[in-house]
mmCIF file of C-alpha atoms in Angstrom:
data_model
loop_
_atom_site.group_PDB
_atom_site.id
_atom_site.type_symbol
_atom_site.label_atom_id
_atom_site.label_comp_id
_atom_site.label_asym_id
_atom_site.label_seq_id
_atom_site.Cartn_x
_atom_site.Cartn_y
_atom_site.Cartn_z
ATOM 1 C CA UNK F 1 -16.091 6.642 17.968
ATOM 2 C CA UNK F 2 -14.528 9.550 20.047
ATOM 3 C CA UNK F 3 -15.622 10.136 23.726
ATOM 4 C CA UNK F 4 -14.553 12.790 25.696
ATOM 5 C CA UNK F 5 -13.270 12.923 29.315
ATOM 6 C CA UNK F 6 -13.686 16.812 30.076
ATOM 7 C CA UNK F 7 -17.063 16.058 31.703
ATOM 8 C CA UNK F 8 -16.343 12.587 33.304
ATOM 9 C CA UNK F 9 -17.755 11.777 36.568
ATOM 10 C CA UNK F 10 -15.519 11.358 39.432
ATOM 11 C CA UNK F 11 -17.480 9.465 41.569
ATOM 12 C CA UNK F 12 -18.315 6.724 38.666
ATOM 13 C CA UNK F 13 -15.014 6.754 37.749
ATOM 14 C CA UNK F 14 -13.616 6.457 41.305
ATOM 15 C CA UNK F 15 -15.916 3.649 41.707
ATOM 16 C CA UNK F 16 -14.197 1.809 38.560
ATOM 17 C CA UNK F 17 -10.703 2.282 40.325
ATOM 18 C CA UNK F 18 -11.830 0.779 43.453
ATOM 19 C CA UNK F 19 -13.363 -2.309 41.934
ATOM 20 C CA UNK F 20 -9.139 -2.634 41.082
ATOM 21 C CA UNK F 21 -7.201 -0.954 44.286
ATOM 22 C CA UNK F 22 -8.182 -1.096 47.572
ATOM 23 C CA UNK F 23 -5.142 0.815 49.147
ATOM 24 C CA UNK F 24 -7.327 4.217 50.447
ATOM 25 C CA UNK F 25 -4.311 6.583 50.507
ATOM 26 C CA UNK F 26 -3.426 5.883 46.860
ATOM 27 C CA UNK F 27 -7.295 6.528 46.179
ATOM 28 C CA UNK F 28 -6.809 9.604 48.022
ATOM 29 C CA UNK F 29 -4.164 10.832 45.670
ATOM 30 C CA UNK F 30 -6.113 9.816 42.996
ATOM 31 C CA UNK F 31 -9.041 11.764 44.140
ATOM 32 C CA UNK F 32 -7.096 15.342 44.485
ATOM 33 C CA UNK F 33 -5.693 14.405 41.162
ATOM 34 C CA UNK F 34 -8.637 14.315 39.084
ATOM 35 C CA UNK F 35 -9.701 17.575 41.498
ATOM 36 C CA UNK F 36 -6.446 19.510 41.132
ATOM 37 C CA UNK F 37 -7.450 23.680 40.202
ATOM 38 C CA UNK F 38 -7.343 24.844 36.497
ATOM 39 C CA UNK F 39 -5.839 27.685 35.342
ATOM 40 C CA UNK F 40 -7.852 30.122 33.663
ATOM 41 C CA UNK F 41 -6.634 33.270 32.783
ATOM 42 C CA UNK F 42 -4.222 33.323 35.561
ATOM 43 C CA UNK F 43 -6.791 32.068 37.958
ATOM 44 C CA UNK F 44 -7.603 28.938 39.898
ATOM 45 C CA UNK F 45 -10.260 27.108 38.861
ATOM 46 C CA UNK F 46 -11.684 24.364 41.127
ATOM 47 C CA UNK F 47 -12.773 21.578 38.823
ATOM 48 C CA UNK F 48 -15.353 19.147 39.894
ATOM 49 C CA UNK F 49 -15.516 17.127 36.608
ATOM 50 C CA UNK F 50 -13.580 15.990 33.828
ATOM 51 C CA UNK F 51 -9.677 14.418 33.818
ATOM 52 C CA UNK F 52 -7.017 17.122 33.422
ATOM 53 C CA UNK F 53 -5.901 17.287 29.731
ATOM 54 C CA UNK F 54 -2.481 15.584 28.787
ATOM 55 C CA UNK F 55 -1.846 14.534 32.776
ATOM 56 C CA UNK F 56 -0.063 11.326 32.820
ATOM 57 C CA UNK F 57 -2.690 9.595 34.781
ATOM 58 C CA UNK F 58 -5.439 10.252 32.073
ATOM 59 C CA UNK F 59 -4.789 7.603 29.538
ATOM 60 C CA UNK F 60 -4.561 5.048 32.743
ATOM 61 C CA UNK F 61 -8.109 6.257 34.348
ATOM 62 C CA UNK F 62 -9.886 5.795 31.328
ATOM 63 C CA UNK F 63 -8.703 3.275 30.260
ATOM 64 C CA UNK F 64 -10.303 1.624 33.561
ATOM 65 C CA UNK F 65 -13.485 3.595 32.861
ATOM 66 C CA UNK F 66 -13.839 2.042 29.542
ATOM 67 C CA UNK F 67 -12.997 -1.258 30.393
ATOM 68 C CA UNK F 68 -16.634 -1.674 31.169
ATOM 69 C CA UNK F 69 -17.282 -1.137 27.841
ATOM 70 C CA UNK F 70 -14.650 -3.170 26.342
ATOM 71 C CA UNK F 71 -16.701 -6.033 28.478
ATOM 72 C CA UNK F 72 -20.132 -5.405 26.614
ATOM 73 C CA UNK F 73 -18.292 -5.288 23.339
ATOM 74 C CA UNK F 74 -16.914 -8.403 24.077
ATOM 75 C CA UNK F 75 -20.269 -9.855 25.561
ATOM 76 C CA UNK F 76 -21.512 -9.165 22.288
ATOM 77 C CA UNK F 77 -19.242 -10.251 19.973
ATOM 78 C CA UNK F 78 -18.214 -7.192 18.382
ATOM 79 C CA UNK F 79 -14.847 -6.784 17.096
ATOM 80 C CA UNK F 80 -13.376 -3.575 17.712
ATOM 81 C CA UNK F 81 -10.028 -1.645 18.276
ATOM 82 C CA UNK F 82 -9.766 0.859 21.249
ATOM 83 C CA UNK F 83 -6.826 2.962 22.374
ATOM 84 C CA UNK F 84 -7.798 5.509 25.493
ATOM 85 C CA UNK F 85 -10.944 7.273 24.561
ATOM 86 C CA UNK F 86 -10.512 6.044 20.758
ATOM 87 C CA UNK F 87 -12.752 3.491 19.667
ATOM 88 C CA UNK F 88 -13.464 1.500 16.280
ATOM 89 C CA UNK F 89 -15.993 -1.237 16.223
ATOM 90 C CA UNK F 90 -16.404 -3.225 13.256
ATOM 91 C CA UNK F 91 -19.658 -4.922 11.818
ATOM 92 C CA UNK F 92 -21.112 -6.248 8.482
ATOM 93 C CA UNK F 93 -23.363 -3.673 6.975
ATOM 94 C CA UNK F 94 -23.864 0.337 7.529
ATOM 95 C CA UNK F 95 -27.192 0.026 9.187
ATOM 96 C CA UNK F 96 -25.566 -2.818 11.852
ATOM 97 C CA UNK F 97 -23.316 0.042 12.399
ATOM 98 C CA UNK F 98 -26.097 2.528 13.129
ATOM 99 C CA UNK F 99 -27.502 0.450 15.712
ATOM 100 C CA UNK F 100 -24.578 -0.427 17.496
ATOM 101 C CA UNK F 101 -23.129 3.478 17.275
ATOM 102 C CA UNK F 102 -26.847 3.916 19.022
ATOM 103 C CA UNK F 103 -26.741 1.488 21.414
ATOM 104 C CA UNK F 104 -22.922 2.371 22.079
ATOM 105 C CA UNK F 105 -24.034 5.437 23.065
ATOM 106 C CA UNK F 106 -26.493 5.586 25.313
ATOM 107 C CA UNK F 107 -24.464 2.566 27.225
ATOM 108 C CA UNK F 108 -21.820 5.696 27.980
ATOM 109 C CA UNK F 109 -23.309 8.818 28.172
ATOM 110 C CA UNK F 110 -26.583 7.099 30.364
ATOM 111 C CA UNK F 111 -24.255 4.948 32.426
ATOM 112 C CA UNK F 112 -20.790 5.920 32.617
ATOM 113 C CA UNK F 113 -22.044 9.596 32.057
ATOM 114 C CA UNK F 114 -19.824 10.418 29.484
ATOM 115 C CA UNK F 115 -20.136 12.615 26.112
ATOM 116 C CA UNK F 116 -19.689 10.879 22.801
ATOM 117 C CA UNK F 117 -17.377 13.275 20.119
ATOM 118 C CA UNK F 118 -20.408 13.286 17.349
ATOM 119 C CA UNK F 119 -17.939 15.382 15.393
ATOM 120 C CA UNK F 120 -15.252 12.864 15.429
ATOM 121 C CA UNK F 121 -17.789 10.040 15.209
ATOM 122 C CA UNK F 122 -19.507 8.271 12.604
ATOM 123 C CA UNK F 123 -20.341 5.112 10.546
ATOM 124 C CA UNK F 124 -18.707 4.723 7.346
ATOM 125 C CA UNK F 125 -16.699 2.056 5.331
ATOM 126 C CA UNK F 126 -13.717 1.176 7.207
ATOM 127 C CA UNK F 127 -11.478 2.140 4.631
ATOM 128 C CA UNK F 128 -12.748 5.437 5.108
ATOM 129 C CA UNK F 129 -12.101 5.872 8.832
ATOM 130 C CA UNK F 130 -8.664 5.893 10.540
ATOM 131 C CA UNK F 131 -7.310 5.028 13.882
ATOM 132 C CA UNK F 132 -4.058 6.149 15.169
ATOM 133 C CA UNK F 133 -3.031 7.439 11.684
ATOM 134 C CA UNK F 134 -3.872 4.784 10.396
ATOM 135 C CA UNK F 135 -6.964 2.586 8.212
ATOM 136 C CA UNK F 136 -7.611 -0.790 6.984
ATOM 137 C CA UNK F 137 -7.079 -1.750 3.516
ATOM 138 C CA UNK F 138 -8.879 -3.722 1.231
ATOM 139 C CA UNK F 139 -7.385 -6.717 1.737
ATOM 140 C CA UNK F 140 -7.505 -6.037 5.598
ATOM 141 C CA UNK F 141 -3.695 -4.486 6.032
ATOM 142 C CA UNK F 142 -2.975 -1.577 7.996
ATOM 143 C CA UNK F 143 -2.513 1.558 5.988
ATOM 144 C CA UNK F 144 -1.968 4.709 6.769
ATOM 145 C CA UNK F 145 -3.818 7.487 6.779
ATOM 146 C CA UNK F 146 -4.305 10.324 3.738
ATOM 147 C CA UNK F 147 -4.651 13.038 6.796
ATOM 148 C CA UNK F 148 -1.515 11.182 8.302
ATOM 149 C CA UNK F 149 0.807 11.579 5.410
ATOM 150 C CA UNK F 150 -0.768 15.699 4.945
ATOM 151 C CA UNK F 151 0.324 16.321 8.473
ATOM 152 C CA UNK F 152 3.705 14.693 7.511
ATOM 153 C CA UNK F 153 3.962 16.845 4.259
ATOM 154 C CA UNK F 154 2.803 20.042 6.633
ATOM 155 C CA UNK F 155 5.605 19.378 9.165
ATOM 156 C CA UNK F 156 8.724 18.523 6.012
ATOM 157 C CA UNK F 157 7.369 21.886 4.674
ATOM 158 C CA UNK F 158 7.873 23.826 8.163
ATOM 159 C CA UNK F 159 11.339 22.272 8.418
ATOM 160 C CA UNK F 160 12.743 22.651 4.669
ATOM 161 C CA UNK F 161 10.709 26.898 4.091
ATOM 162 C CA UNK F 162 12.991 28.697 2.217
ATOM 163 C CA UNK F 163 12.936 31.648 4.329
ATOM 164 C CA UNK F 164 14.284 29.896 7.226
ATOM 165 C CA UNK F 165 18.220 30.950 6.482
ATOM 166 C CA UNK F 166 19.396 27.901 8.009
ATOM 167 C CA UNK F 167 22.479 25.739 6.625
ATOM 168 C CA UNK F 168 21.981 22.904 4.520
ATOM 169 C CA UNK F 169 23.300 20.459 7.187
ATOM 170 C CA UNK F 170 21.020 21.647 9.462
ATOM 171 C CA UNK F 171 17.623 21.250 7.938
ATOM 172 C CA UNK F 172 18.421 17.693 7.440
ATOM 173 C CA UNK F 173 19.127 16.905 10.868
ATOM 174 C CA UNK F 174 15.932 17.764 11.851
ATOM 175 C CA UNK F 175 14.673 16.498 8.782
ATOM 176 C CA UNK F 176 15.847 12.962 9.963
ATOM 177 C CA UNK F 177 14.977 13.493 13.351
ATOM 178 C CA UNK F 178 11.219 13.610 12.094
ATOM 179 C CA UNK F 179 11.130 11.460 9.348
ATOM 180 C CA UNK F 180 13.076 8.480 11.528
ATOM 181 C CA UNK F 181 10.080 8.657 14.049
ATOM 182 C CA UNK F 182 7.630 8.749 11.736
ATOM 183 C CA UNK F 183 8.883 5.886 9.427
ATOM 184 C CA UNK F 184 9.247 4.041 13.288
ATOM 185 C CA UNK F 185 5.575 4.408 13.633
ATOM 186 C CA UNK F 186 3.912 3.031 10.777
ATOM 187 C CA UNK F 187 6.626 0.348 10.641
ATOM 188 C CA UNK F 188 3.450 -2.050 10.638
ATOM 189 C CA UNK F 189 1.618 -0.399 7.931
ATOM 190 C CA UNK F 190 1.671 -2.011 4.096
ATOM 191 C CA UNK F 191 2.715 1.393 2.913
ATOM 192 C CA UNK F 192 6.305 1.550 1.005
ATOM 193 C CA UNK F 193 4.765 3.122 -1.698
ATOM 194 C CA UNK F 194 3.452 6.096 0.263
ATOM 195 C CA UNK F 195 7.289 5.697 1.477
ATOM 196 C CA UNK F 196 8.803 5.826 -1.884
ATOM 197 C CA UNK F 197 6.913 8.961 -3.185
ATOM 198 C CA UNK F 198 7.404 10.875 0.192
ATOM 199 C CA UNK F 199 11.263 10.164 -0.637
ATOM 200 C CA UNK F 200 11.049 11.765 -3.934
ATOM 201 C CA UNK F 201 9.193 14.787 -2.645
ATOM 202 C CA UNK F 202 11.260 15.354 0.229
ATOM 203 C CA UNK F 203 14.190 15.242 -1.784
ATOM 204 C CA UNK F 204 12.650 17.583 -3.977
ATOM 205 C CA UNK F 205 11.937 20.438 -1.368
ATOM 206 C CA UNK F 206 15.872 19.862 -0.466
ATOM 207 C CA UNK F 207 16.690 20.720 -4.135
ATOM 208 C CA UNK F 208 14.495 23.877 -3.634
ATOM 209 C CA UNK F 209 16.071 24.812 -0.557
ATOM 210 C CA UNK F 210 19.842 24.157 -1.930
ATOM 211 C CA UNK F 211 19.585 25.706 -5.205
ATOM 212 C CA UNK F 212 17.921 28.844 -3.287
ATOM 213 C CA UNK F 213 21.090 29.253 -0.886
ATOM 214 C CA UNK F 214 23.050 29.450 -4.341
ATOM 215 C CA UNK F 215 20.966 32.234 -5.152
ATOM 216 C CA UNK F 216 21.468 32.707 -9.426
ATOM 217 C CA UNK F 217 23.925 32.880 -11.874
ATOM 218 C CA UNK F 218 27.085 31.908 -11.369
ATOM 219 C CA UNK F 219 27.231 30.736 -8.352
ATOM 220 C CA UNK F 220 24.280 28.282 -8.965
ATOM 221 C CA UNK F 221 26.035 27.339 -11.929
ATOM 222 C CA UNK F 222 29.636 26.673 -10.383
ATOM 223 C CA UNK F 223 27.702 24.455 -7.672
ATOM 224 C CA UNK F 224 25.803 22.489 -10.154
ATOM 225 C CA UNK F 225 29.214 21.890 -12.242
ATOM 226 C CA UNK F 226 30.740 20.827 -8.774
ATOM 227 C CA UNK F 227 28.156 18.087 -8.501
ATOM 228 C CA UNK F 228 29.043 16.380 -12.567
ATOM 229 C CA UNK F 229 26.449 18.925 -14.310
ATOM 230 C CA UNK F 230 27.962 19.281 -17.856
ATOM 231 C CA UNK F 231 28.755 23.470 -18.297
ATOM 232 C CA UNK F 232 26.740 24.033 -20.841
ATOM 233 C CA UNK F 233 23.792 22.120 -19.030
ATOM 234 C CA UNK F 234 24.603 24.052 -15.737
ATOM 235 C CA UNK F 235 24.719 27.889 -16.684
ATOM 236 C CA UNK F 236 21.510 26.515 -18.829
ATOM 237 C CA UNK F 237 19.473 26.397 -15.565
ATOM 238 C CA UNK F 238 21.801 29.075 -13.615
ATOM 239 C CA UNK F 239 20.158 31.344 -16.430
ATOM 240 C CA UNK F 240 16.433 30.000 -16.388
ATOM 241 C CA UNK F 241 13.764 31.782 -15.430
ATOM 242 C CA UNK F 242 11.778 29.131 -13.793
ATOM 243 C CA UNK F 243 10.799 29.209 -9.894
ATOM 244 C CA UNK F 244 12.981 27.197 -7.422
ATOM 245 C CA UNK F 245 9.931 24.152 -7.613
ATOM 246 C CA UNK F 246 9.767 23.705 -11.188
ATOM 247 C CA UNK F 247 13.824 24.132 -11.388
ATOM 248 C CA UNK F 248 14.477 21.538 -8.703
ATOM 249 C CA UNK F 249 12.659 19.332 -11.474
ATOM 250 C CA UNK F 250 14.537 19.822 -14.234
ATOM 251 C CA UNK F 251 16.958 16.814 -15.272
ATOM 252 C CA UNK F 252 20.681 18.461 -14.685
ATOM 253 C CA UNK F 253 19.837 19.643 -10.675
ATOM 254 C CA UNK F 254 17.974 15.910 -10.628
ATOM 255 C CA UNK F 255 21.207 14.322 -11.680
ATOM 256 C CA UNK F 256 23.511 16.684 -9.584
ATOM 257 C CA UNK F 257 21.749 16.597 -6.711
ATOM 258 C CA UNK F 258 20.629 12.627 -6.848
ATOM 259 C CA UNK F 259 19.099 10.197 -4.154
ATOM 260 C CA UNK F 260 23.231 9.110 -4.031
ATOM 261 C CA UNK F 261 24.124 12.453 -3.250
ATOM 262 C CA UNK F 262 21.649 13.195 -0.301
ATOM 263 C CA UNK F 263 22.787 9.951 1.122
ATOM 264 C CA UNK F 264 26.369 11.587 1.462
ATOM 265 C CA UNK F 265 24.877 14.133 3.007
ATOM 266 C CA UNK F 266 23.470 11.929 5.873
ATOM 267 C CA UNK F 267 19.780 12.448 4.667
ATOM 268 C CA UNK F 268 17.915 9.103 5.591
ATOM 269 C CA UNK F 269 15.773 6.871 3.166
ATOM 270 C CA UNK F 270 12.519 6.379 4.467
ATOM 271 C CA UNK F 271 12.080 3.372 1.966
ATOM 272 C CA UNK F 272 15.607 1.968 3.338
ATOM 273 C CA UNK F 273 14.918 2.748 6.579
ATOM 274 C CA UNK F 274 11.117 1.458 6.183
ATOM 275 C CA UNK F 275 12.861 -2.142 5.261
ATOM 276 C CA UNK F 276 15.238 -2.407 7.855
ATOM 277 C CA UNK F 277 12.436 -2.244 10.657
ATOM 278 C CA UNK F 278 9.973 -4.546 7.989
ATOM 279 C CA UNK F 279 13.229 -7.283 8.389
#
């Protein structure tokens, strides 16, 4: 369950701040806060409702709203996971889940006057919903998320186009700059597999992007022989007429350019990396 804070109340929700601070000038500041102008097409607008989006104070002021209903989830025994305006509640059977999304909410749009996300909402298995990038497994581990890992593959693919001209040296800088952050985050998720095949691919889209910078013939060939690629075996593929993808396959470039030899080039294991934080 998704709610969203572009139509919150102010007065309910100054009410729920008050219940916790009683010093009037810091409600004050609070108030012109949550009524500070938007910009609209180079124009002030005054805003009466709603939190402003990405402020640092919004995560904090809901999370007071919603305390409230972290109370009647508790009250009723529900188990659940919320972070912000991001909620999952968990019960036996589909049609439990029905009447507690129901229930759920009326509780916030008829009391605290907020609007439920019905796009982003729903009740399904739990394996197939996520929650910070990440889902419950089968055997009740934290996974992560198939959308999670797409965005990941999305963002390697920006960094490592072909077209981009960088240097070599470059691309995996920010390569490990992203991938380090990432691994960081789902350090708690059961997901070293995931781990080991996003190693293989990004190594893969590396090959691409190094045997491209070579351009063909012999060039590509002289670089391949540099790496331990037999002659023969290197002006073999220098000559092919197979795409970058499909080359960066093929066994010589997978034994020239190995997970050994990206290591020498600083590029960091995610699997390595993934066990270090795991011990």
């Amino acid at each position: 369950m998704v709610v969203s804070f572009d139509r919150v109340n102010h007065d309910i929700l100054m009410s729920r701040v008050a219940r916790r601070i009683g010093d009037k000038r810091l409600l004050g500041i609070l108030r012109r806060f949550l009524q500070a102008g938007l910009m609209q097409d180079g124009v002030c607008v005054a805003r009466d409702e709603g939190t402003p989006q990405g402020g640092p104070l919004s995560p904090l002021v809901a999370n007071l709203l919603l305390d409230d209903l972290d109370q009647l989830l508790d009250s009723r025994g529900h188990r659940f996971c919320r972070y912000a305006d991001d909620c999952n509640i968990y019960v036996r059977s589909l049609a439990a889940g029905q009447r507690v999304m129901d229930s759920v909410t009326r509780f916030l749009e008829g009391k605290l006057k907020l609007r439920v996300n019905r796009d982003k909402s729903a009740v399904a298995p739990v394996g197939d919903r996520k929650f910070l990038g990440h889902r419950l497994l089968l055997n009740g581990k934290l996974g992560i998320s198939p959308k999670s890992v797409k965005r990941a593959k999305d963002k390697i693919r920006e960094i490592t186009r072909r077209n981009r001209g960088g240097k070599f040296a470059q691309v995996i800088s920010e390569l490990n700059s992203f991938l380090v952050g990432w691994t960081i985050y789902y350090r708690f998720a059961a997901c070293r597999f995931e781990l080991q095949c996003l190693d293989e691919w990004v190594r893969r889209k590396l090959r691409c992007y190094r045997l491209k910078q070579c351009k063909r013939g012999n060039a590509l060939a002289r670089f391949l022989k540099r790496l331990g690629a037999s002659p023969s075996l290197a002006h073999r593929v220098a000559s092919s007429g197979k795409g970058w993808w499909r080359l960066a396959l093929t066994q010589p470039v997978h034994q020239a350019m190995s997970a050994d030899w990206f290591a020498s080039q600083g590029l960091v294991s995610l699997t390595i990396k993934y066990d270090l934080l795991r011990h």
